[in-house]
Every structure is written in C-alpha cells, then in structure tokens.
Coordinates of C-alpha atoms and ligand atoms in Angstrom, one line a residue:
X1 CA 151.9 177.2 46.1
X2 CA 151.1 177.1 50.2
X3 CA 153.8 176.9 52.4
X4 CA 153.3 176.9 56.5
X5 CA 155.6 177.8 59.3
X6 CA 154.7 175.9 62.3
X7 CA 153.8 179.2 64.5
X8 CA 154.4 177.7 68.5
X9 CA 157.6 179.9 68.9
X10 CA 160.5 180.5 67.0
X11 CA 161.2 183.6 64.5
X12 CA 158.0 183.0 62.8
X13 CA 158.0 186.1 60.9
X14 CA 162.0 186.2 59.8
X15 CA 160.6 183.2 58.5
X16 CA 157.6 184.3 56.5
X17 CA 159.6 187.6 55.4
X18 CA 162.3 185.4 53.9
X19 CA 159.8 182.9 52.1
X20 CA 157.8 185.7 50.8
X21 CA 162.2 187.2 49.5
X22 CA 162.5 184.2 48.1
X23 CA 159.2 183.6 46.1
X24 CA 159.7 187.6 45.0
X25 CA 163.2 186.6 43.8
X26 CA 161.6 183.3 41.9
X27 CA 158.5 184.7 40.7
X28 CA 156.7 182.3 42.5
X29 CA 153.0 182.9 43.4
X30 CA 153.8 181.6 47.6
X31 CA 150.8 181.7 50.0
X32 CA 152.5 182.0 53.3
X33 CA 150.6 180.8 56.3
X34 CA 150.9 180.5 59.8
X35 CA 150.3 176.7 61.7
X36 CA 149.2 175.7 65.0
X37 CA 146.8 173.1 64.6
X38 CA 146.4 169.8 62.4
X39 CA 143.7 171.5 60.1
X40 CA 146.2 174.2 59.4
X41 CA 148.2 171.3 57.4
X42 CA 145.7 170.6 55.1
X43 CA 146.8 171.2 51.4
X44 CA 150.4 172.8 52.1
X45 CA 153.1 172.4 49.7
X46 CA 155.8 172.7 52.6
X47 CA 156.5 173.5 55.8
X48 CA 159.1 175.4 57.6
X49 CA 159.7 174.1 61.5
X50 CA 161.8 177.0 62.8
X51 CA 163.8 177.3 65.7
X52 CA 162.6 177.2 69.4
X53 CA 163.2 174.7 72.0
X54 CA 162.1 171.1 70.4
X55 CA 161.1 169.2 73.5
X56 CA 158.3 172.1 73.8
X57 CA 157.5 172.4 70.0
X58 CA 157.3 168.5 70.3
X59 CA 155.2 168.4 73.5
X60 CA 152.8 171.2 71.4
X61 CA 152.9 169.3 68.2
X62 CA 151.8 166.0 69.9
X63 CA 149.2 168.0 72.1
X64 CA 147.7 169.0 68.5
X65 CA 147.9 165.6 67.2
X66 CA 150.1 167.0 64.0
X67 CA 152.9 165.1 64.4
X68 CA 151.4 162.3 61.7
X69 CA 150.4 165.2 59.4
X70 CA 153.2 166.7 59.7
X71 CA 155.5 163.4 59.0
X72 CA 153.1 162.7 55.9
X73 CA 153.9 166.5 54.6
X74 CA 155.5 167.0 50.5
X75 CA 158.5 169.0 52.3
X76 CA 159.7 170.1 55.3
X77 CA 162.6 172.9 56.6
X78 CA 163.6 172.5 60.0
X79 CA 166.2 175.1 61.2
X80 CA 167.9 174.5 64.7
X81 CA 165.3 173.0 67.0
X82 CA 163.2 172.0 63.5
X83 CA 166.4 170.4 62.2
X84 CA 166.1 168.1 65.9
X85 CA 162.9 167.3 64.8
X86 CA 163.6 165.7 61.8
X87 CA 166.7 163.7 62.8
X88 CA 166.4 160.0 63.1
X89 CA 168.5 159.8 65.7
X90 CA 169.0 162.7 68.7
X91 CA 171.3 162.6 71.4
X92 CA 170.5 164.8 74.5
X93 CA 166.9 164.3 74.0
X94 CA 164.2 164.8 76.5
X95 CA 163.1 161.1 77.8
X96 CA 159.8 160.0 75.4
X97 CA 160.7 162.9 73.1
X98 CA 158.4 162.4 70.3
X99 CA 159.9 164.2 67.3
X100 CA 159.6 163.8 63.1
X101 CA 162.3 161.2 62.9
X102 CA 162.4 161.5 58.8
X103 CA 166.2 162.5 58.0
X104 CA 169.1 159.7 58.3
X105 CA 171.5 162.1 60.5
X106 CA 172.3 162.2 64.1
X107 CA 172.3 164.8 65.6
X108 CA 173.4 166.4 69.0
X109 CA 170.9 169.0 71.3
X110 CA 173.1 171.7 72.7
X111 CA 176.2 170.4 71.5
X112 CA 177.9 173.6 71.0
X113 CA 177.4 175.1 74.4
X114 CA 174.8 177.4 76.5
X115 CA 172.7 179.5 75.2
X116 CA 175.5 182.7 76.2
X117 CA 178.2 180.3 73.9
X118 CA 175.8 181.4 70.9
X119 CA 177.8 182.4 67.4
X120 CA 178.1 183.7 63.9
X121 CA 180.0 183.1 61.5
X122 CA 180.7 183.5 57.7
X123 CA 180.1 179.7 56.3
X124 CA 180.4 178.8 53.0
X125 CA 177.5 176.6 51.6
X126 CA 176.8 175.2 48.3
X127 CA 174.3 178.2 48.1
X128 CA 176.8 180.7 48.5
X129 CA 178.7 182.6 51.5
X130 CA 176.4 183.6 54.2
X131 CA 176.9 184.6 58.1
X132 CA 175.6 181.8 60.1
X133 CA 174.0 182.4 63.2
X134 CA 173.7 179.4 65.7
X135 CA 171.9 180.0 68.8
X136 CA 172.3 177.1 71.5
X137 CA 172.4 175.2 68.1
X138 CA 172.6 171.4 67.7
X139 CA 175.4 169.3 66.0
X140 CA 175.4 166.5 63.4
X141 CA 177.2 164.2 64.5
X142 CA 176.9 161.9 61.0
X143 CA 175.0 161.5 58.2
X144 CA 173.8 158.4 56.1
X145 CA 174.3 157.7 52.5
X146 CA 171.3 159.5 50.9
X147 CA 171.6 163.0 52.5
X148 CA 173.6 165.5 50.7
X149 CA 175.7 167.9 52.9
X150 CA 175.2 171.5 51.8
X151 CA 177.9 173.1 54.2
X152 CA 180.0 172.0 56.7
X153 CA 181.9 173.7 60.0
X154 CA 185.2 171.9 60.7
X155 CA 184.7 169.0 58.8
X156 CA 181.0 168.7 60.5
X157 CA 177.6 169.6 58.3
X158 CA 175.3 171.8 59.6
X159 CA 173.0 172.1 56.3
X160 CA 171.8 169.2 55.1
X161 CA 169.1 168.1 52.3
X162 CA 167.4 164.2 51.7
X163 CA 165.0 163.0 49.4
X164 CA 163.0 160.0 51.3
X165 CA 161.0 159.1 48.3
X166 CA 158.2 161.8 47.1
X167 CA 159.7 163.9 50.6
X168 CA 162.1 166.1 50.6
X169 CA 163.7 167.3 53.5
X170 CA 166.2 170.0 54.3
X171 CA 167.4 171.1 57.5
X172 CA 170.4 173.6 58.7
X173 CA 171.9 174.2 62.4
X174 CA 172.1 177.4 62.2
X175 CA 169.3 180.3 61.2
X176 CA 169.1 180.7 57.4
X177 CA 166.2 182.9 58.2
X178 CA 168.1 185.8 60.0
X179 CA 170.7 186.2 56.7
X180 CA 169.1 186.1 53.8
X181 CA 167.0 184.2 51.6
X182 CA 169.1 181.7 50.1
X183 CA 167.8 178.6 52.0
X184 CA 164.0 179.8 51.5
X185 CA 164.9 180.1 47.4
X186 CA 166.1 176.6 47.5
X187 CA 163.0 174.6 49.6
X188 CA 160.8 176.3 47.3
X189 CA 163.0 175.2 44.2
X190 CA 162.6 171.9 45.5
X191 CA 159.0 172.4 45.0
X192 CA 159.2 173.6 41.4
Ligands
LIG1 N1 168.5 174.3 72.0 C1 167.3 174.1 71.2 C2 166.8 172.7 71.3 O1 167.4 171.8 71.7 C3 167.5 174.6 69.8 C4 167.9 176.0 69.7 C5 167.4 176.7 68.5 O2 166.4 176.3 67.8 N2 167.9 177.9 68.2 O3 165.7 172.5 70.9

C-alpha cells in the first residue's frame, strides 16, 4: 500500500518513522511518501495530515488546489492541526478558513491554552496506555452518533475514528506520532 503525509510543516518524519514501525510490526509492504502538491495524491491508500498550524496548512492546501483530492482520499489521519482539518465544525477558526470538513465533531483551536500551556500525559486509549503529548492542542467539544471515541481526557475525547461510507477517518489531539506506533498500526489496519 501508499500512504502520504501531507509535507507543508509539521513532524513529517516522526510521522513517516512511525508508519514505516507500524507496517514493520504488521508485515505490511507500506510505501511512505511525502505530499505537497495535488499530483502527489494520486493513487494513495491514506494520508496522514500532521500537526502544524491549520489556518496555514489550509491556506497551502487551497493554494495547491488539493483540498478536493484530499476530501475524495480512502483514509485520512489528522493529528492536532490535521484533526482541525477534518472537523465539521471548528470554533476559533480563521475567518473563510477552508478546511476538510469530513468528521461529525466539533472541535475547539487552542482550547487548552498557549503554546507555553503545552502537556503530556499518560492517557489510556482503546489501543493501550501511551503518553500524550498535546502541543497548543485543540478540544472536542462533541461528537455525533457515528464516530467512535478511542480515548478521552476528563470525560472529553481527544482520539476519535468515523467511517463516512467507503472513508474512514481518524483523528487524535494530541501527537500519536512522538509515542509510539500504536495509532499508525491502527490507520493502516483500517486499510487491511
Ligand atoms: N494550534 C494549532 C492550530 O490551531 C494546532 C497545534 C498542533 O498541531 N500541534 O492549528
């Protein structure tokens, strides 16, 4: 299989490493490439939208005219400013913000602080214990009906997974990336 990671910015290659863990760990033949342009979609499996600042990875994604592409893609993993991307609904957004709008959650930019209010934390997910780090992170506020919460801080999800048809979707607050695997095991099982 091909998976992308949308290269702008973001911890591209804590990204790539733990894709490349993960498909070691499955035995899955993975192709991992990097993405900055619309062409670069063409024929991947998945793609992982990592962390950054979303108004800019939007502003670059538009620039590039991916954003369709990238709606129309098998699977998608956005992590912290990739998880703002694919919320339906985002509060704190830039005015004329164009993001992904696939997932039924809400979710809030910045919600947890500055960028100096950054944490980890050991979280318990349905994939096992991990220490989650969220950097300037955003909050889900709610969720709707079809998406299944795959951990939770005080009562609030901040991993999340939906199946919108033949798409699936998965997204996390936090940065699976920097901690392990786990996550990157599971988009690519939902591949399988
Ligand atoms: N604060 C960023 C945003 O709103 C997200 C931070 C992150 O991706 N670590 O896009």
């Amino acid at each position: 299989m091909e998976i992308g990671v949308l290269a702008f910015q973001g911890s591209v290659i804590e990204h790539a490493s733990a894709l490349r863990g993960a498909a070691g760990l499955l035995g899955v033949d993975c192709r991992i490439v990097e993405v900055r342009t619309k062409s670069g979609l063409k024929k991947l499996d998945g793609l992982i939208i990592p962390g950054g600042e979303s108004t800019t990875m939007c502003k670059l994604c538009e620039r590039e005219g991916m954003l369709e592409a990238m709606r129309d893609m098998p699977a998608l993993f956005g992590t912290c400013a990739g998880a703002i991307m694919l919320a339906k609904k985002i509060h704190n957004e830039e005015a004329g913000q164009k993001t992904l709008a696939l997932m039924d959650i809400e979710i809030d930019r910045n919600a947890y602080g500055t960028q100096a209010e950054s944490f980890e934390e050991r979280l318990d997910t349905e994939l096992g214990t991990l220490n989650a780090i969220f950097i300037r992170a955003p909050r889900i506020k709610s969720v709707g009906e079809g998406v299944r919460v795959l951990a939770k801080r005080g009562g609030e999800a901040v991993a999340c997974e939906q199946r919108i048809g033949k798409r699936y979707c998965l997204a996390t607050c936090f940065h699976p990336e920097l901690s392990g695997p786990v996550f990157h095991e599971h988009f690519i099982r939902s591949l399988l």
